[in-house]
mmCIF file of C-alpha atoms in Angstrom:
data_model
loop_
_atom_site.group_PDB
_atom_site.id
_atom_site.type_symbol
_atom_site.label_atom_id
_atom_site.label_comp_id
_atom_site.label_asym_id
_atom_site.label_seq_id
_atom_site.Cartn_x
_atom_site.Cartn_y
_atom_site.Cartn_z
ATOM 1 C CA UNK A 1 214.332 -38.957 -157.824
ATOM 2 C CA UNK A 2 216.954 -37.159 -156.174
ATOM 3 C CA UNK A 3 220.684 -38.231 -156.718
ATOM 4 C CA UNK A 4 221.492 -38.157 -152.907
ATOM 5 C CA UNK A 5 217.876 -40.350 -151.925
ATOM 6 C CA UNK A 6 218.086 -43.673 -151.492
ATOM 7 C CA UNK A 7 214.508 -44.353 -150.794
ATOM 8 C CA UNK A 8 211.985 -41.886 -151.793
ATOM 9 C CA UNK A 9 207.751 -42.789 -151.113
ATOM 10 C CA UNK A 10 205.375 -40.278 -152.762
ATOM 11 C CA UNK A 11 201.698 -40.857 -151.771
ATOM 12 C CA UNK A 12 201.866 -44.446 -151.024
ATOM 13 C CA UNK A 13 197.937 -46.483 -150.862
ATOM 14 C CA UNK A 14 197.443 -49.950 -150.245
ATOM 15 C CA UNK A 15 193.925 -51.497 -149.547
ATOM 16 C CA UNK A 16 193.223 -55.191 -148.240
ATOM 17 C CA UNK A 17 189.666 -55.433 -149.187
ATOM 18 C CA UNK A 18 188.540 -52.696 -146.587
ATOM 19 C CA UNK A 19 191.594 -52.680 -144.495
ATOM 20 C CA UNK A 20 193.446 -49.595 -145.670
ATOM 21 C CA UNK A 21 196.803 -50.384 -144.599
ATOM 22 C CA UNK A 22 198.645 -47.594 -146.295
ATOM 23 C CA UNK A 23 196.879 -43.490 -146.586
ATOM 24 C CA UNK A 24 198.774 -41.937 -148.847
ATOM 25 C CA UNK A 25 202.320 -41.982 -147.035
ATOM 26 C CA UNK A 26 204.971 -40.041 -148.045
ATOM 27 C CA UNK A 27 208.999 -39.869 -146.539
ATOM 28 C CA UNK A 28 212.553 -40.590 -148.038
ATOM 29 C CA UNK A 29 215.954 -41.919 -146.843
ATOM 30 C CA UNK A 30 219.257 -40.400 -147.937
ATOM 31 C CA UNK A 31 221.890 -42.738 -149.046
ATOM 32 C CA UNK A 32 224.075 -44.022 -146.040
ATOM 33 C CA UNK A 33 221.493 -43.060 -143.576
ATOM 34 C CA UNK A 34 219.673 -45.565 -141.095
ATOM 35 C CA UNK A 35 216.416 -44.850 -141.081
ATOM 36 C CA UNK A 36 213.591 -46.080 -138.344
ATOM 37 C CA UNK A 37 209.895 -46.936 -139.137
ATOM 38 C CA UNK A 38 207.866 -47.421 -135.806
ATOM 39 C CA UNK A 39 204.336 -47.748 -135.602
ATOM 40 C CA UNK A 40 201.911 -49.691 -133.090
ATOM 41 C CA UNK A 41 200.373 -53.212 -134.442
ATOM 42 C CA UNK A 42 198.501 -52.582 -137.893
ATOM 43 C CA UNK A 43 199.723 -49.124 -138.555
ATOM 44 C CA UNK A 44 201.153 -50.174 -142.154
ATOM 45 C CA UNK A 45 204.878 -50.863 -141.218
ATOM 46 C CA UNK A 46 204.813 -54.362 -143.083
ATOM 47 C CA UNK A 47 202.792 -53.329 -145.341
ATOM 48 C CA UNK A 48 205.256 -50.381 -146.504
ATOM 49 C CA UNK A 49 208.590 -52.727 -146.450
ATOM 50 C CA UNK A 50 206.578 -55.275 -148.656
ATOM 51 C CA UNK A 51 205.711 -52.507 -151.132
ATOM 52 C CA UNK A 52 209.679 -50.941 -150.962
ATOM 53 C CA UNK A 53 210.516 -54.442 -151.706
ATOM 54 C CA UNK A 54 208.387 -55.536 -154.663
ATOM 55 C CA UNK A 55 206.529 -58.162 -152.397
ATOM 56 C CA UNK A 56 203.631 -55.862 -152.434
ATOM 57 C CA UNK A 57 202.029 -54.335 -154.848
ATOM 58 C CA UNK A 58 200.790 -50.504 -154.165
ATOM 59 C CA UNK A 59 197.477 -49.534 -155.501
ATOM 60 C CA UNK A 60 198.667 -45.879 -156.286
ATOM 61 C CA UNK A 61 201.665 -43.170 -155.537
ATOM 62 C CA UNK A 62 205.056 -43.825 -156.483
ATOM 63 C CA UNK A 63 208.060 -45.066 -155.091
ATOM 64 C CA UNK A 64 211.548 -45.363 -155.777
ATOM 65 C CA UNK A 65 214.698 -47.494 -154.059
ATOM 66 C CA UNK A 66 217.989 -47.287 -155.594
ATOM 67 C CA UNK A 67 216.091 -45.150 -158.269
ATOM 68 C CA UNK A 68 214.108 -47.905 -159.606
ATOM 69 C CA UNK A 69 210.508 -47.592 -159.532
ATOM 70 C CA UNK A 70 209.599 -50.581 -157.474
ATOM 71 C CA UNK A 71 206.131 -51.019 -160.210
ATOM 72 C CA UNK A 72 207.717 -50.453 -162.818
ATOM 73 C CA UNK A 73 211.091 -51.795 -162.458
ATOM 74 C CA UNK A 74 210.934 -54.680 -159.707
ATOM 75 C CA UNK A 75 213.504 -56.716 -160.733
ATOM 76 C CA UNK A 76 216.263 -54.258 -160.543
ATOM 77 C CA UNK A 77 214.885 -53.645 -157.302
ATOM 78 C CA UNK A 78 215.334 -56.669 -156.236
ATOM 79 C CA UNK A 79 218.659 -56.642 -157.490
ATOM 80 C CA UNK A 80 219.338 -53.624 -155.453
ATOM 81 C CA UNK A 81 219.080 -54.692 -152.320
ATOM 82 C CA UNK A 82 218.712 -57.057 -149.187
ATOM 83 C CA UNK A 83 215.951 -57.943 -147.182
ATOM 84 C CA UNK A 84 215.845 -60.026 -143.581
ATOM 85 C CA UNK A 85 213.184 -60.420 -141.132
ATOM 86 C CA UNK A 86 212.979 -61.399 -137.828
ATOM 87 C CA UNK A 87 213.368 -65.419 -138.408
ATOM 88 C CA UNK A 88 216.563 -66.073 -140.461
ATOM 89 C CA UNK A 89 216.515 -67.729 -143.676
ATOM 90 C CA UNK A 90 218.990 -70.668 -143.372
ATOM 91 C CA UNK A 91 219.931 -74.294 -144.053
ATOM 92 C CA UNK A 92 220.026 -75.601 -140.904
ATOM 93 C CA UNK A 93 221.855 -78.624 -141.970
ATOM 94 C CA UNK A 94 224.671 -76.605 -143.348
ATOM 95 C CA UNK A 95 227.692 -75.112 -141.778
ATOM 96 C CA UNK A 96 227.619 -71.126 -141.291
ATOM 97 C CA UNK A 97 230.352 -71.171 -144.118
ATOM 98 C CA UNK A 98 228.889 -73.662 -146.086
ATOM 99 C CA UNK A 99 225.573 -71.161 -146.517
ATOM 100 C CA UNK A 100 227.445 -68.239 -147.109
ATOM 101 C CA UNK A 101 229.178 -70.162 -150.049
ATOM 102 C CA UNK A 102 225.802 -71.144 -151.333
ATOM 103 C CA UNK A 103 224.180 -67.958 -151.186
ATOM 104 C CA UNK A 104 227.764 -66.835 -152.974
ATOM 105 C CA UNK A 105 227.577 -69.297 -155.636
ATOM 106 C CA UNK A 106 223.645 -68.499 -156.242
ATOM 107 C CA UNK A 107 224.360 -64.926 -156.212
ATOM 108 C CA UNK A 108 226.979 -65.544 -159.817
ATOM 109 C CA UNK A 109 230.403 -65.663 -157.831
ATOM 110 C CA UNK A 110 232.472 -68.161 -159.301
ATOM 111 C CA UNK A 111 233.832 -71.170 -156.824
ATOM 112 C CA UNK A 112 237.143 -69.763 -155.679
ATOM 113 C CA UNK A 113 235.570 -66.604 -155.567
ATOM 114 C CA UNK A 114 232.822 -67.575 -152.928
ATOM 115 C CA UNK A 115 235.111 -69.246 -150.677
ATOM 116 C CA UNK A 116 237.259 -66.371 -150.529
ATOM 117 C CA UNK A 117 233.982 -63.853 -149.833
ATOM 118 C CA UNK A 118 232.391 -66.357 -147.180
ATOM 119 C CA UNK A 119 235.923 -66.662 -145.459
ATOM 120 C CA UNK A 120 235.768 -62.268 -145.580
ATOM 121 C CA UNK A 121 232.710 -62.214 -144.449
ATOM 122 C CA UNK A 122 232.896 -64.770 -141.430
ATOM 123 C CA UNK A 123 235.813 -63.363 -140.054
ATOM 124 C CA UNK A 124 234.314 -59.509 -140.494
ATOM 125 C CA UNK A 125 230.852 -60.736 -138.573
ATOM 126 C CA UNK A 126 233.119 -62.730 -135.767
ATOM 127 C CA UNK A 127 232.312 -66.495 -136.545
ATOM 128 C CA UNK A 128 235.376 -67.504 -138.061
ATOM 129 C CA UNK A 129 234.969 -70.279 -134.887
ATOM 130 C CA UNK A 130 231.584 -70.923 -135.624
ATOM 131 C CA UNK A 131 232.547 -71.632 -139.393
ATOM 132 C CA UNK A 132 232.444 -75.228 -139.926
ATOM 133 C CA UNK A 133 229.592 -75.681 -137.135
ATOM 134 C CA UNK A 134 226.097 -76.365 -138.246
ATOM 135 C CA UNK A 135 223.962 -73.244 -138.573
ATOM 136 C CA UNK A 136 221.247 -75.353 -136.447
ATOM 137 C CA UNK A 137 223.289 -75.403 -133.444
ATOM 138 C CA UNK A 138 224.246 -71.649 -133.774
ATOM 139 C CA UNK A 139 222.586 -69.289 -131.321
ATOM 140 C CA UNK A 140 220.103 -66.492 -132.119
ATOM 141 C CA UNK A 141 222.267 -63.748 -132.070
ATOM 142 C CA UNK A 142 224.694 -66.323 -134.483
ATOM 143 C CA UNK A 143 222.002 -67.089 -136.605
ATOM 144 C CA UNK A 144 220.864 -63.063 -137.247
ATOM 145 C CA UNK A 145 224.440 -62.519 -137.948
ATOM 146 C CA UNK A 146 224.830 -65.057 -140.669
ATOM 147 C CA UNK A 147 221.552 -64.338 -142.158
ATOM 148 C CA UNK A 148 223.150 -60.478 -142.680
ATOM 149 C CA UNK A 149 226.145 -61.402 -143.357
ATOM 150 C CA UNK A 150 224.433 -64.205 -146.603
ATOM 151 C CA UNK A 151 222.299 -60.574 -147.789
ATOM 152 C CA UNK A 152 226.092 -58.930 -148.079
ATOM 153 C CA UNK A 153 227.512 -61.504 -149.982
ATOM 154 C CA UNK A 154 227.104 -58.882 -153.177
ATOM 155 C CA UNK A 155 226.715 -55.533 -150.915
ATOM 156 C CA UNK A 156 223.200 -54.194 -151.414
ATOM 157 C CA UNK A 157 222.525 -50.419 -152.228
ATOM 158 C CA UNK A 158 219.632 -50.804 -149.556
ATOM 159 C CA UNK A 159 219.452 -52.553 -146.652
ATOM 160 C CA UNK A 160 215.654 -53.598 -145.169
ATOM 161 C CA UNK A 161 215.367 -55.181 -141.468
ATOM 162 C CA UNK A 162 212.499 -55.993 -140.441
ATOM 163 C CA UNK A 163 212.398 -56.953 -136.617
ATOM 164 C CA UNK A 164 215.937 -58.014 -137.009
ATOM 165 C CA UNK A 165 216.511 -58.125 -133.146
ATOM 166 C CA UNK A 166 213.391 -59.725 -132.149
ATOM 167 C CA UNK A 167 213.649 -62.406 -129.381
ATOM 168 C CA UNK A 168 217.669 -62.223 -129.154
ATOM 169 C CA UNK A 169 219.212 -61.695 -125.739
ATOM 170 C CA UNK A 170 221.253 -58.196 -124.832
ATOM 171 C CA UNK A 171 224.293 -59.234 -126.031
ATOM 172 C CA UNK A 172 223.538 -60.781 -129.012
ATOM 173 C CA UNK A 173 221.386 -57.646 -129.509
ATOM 174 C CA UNK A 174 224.135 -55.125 -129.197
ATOM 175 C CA UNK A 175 225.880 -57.272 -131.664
ATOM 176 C CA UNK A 176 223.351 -57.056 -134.114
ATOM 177 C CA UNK A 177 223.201 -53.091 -133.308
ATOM 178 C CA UNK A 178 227.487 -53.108 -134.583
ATOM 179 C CA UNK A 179 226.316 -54.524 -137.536
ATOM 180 C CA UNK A 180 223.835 -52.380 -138.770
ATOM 181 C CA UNK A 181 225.846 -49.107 -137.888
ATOM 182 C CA UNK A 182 228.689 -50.872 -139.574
ATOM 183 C CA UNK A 183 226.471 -50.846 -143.269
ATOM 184 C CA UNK A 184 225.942 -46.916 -142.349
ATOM 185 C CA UNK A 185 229.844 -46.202 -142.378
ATOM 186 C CA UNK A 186 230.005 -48.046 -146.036
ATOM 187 C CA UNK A 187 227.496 -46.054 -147.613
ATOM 188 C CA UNK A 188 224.596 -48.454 -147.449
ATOM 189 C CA UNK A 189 221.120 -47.415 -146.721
ATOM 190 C CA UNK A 190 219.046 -49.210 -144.141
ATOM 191 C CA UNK A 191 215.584 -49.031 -143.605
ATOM 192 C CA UNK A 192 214.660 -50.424 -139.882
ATOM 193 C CA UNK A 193 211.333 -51.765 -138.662
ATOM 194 C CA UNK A 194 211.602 -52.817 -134.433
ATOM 195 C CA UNK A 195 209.552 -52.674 -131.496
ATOM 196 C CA UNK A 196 212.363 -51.709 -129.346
ATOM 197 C CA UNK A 197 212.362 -47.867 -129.256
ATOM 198 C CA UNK A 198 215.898 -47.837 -127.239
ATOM 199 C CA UNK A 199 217.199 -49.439 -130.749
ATOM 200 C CA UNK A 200 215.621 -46.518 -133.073
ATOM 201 C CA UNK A 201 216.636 -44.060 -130.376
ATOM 202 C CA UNK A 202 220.569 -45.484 -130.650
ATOM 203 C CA UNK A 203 220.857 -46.768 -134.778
ATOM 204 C CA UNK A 204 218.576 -44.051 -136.375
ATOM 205 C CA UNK A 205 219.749 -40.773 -138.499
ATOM 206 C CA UNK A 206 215.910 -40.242 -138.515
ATOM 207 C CA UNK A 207 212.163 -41.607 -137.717
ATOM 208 C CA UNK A 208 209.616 -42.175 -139.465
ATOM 209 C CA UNK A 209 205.858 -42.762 -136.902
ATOM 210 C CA UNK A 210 203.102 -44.554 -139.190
ATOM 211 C CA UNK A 211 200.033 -44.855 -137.785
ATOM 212 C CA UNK A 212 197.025 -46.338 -139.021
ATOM 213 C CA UNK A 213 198.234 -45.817 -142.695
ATOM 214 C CA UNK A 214 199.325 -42.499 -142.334
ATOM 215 C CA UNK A 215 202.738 -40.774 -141.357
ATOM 216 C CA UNK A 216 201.936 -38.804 -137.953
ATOM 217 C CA UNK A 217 205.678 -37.678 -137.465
ATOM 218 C CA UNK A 218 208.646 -37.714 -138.839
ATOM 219 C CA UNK A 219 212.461 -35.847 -138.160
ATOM 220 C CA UNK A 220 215.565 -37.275 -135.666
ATOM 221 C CA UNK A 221 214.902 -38.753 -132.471
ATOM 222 C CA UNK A 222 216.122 -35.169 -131.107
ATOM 223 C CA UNK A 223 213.162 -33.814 -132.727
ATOM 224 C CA UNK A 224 210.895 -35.583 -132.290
ATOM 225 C CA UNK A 225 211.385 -35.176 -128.850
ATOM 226 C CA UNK A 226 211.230 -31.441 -128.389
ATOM 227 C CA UNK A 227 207.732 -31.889 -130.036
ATOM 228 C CA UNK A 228 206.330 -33.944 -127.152
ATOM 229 C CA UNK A 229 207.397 -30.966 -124.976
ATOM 230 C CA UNK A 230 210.972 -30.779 -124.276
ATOM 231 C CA UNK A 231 213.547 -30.537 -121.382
ATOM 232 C CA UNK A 232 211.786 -30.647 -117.952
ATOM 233 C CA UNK A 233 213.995 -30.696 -114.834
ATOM 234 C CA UNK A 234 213.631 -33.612 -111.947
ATOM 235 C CA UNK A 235 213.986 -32.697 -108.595
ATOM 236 C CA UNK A 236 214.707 -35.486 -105.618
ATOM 237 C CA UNK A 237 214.860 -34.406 -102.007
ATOM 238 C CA UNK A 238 217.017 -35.828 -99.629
ATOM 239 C CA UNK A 239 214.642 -35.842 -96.940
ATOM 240 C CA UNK A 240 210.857 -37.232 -98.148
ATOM 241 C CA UNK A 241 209.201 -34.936 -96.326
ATOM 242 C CA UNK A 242 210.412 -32.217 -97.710
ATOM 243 C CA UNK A 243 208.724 -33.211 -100.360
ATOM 244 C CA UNK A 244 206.404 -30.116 -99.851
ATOM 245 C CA UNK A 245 208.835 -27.764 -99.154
ATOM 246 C CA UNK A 246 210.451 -28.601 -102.631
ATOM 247 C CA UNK A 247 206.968 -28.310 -104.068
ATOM 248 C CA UNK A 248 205.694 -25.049 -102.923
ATOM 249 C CA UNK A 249 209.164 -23.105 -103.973
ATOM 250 C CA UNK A 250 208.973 -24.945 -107.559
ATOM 251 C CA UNK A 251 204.884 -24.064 -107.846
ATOM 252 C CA UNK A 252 205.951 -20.719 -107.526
ATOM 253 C CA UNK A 253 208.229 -20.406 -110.381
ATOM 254 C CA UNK A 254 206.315 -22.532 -112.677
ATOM 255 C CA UNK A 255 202.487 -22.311 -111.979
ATOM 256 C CA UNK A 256 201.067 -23.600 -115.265
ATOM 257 C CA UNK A 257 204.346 -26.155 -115.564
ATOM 258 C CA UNK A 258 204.664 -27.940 -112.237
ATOM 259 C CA UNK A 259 204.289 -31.788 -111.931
ATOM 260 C CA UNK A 260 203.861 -33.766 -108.764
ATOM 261 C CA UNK A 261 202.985 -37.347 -108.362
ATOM 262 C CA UNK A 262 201.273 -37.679 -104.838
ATOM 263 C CA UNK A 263 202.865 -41.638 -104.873
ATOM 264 C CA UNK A 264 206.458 -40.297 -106.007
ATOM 265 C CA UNK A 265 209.472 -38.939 -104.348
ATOM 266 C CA UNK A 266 210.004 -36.413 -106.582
ATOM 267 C CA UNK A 267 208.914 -32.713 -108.615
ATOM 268 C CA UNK A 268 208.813 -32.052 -112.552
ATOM 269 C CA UNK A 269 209.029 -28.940 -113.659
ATOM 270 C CA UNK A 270 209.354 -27.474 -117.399
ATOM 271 C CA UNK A 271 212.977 -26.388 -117.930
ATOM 272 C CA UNK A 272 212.475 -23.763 -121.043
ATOM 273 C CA UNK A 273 216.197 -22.438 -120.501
ATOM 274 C CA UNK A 274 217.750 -25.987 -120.012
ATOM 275 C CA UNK A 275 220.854 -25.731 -117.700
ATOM 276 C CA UNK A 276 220.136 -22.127 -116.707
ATOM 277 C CA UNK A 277 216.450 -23.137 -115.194
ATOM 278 C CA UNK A 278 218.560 -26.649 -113.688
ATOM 279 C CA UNK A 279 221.163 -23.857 -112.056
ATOM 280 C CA UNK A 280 218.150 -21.305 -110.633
ATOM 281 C CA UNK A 281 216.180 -24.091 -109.692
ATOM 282 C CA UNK A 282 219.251 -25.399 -107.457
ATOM 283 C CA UNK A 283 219.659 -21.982 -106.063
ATOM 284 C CA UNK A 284 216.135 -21.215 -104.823
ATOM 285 C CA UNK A 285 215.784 -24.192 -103.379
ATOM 286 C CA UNK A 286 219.257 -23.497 -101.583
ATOM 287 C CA UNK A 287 218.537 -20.449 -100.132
ATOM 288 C CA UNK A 288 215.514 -22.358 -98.379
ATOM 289 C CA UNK A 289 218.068 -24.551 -97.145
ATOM 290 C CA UNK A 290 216.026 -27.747 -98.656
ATOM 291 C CA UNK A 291 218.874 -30.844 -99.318
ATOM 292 C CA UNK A 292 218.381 -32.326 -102.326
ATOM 293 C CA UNK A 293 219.596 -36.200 -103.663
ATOM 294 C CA UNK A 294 219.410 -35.788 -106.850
ATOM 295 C CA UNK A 295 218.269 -32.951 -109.596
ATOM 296 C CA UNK A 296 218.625 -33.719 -113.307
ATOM 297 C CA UNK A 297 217.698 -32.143 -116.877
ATOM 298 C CA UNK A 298 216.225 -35.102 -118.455
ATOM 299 C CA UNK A 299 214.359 -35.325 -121.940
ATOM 300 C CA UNK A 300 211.327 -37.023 -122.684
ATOM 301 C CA UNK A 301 212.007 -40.506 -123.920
ATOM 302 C CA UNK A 302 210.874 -41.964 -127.069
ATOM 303 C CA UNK A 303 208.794 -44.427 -125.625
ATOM 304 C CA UNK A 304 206.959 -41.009 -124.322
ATOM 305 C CA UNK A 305 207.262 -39.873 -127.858
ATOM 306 C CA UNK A 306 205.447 -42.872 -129.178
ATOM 307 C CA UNK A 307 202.835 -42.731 -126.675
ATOM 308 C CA UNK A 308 202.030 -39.274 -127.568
ATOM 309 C CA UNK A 309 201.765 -39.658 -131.512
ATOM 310 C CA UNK A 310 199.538 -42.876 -131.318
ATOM 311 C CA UNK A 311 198.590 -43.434 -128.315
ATOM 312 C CA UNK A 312 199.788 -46.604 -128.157
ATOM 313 C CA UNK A 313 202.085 -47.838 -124.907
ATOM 314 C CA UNK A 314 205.439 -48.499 -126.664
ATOM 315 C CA UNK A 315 205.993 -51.514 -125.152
ATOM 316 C CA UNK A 316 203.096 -53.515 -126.945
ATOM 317 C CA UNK A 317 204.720 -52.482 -130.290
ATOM 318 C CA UNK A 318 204.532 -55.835 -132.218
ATOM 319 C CA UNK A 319 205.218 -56.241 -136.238
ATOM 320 C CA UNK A 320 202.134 -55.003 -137.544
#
């Protein structure tokens, strides 16, 4: 294993009778680096964070976290990192700082010791007020934040969410989102599972697509974008029906290119030369004197991304 890889999968199978859940998947993570696994319901994302964290057995290939083999060396593995899903695992009946001295004390730190790091770590996740409230009164976005903050209590080499923001509300979202960039700037891996593509698109250094056991794409969100066809420039006119006029000077320069949606109010064309095609674009349709409301170099979105690699509508992305 490399010195700088953090996670490293070399021809991963798993079978399920004769569900073949993982095909022989194959991608790393460099330390410090967030890395997103997407994949529609069933394609093998589950499947691959059990394996990476000793919960599953693989039938064959090889992989490494924190350079232990997860077969052959689980329980440093284990000892390696931290895992959290998309339901917290908490006492209920216990105060926020209560928990994080029990997970303290069960993770070897002596008593004074785990006050001290439960007292750290609720003031550096924000609940110093919530402390001494019971854990079963805290809110979602509460809850996810103490379940993270317990898997820090000894700071993992890797970091595994699965789902982590699932069923939380914006706010306590975007908290959650702080958190995991925070474990990026100490040098702690994360490996990501979600359904919301907007999260991969903001947290991830790079993506990882799995689809029906297999990896279909992999590379930065940037990337992966440019593969699904790159920069295409939006036109809007300010008067709807010009909508023709717009259309028959863009047709022109981009015959095999041009997009127009009968039941829209605006034109797509490809934009090959980015801001130059935007600024000769603007000044053809000038010089015809056509008003426009809005024109804009967009890129295609991830969800669009998705879509293309598996054919899947993004938003019925579910935990597979």
């Amino acid at each position: 294993m490399r010195g700088d890889l953090s996670i490293e999968v070399s021809g991963l199978r798993k079978s399920f009778g004769n569900v073949h859940a993982l095909r022989g998947i194959d991608f790393a993570a460099e330390k410090g680096q967030v890395l997103a696994v997407l994949g529609p319901n069933g394609a093998g994302k589950t499947t691959t964070v059990g394996v990476l964290t000793t919960l599953v057995t693989p039938d064959s290939g090889t992989a490494r976290v924190a350079g232990h083999d997860v077969a052959r060396d689980p329980a440093s593995v284990r000892a390696s990192i931290m895992l959290t899903g998309q339901h917290a695992t908490l006492d209920e009946t216990l105060t926020g700082y209560e928990n994080l001295v029990m997970f303290a004390r069960l993770m070897g730190l002596r008593r004074h010791a785990a006050k001290r790091r439960a007292e750290g770590l609720l003031d550096e996740f924000g609940l110093t007020n919530a402390a001494n409230r019971r854990v079963g009164r805290y809110s979602g976005g509460m809850r996810r934040r103490i379940d993270i903050a317990c898997g820090l209590v000894v700071p993992p080499e890797v970091v595994f969410l699965d789902e982590p923001t699932t069923g939380l509300d914006p706010r306590s979202r975007q908290a959650v989102w702080d958190l995991i960039a925070g474990l990026s700037s100490r040098g702690i891996t994360t490996l990501l599972t979600t359904q919301y593509l907007e999260e991969a698109d903001v947290l991830s250094d790079r993506i990882v697509v799995i689809d029906h056991g297999t990896v279909v794409a992999e590379g930065t969100s940037e990337e992966l974008k440019a593969r699904t066809g790159g920069s295409y420039c939006e036109v809007v006119p300010l008067h709807p029906h010009d909508l023709p006029a717009v259309a028959t000077v863009l047709r022109c320069m981009f015959p095999s290119g041009f997009l127009l949606d009968p039941a829209s109010d605006r034109v797509s064309v490809p934009a090959p030369d980015g801001a130059r095609t935007l600024t000769e674009v603007l000044r053809r349709l000038d010089e015809e004197n056509l008003e426009l409301v809005d024109i804009a170099l967009r890129r295609p979105s991830l969800d669009e991304v998705f879509l293309s690699l598996t054919g899947s509508p993004a938003p019925e992305m579910v935990a597979s």
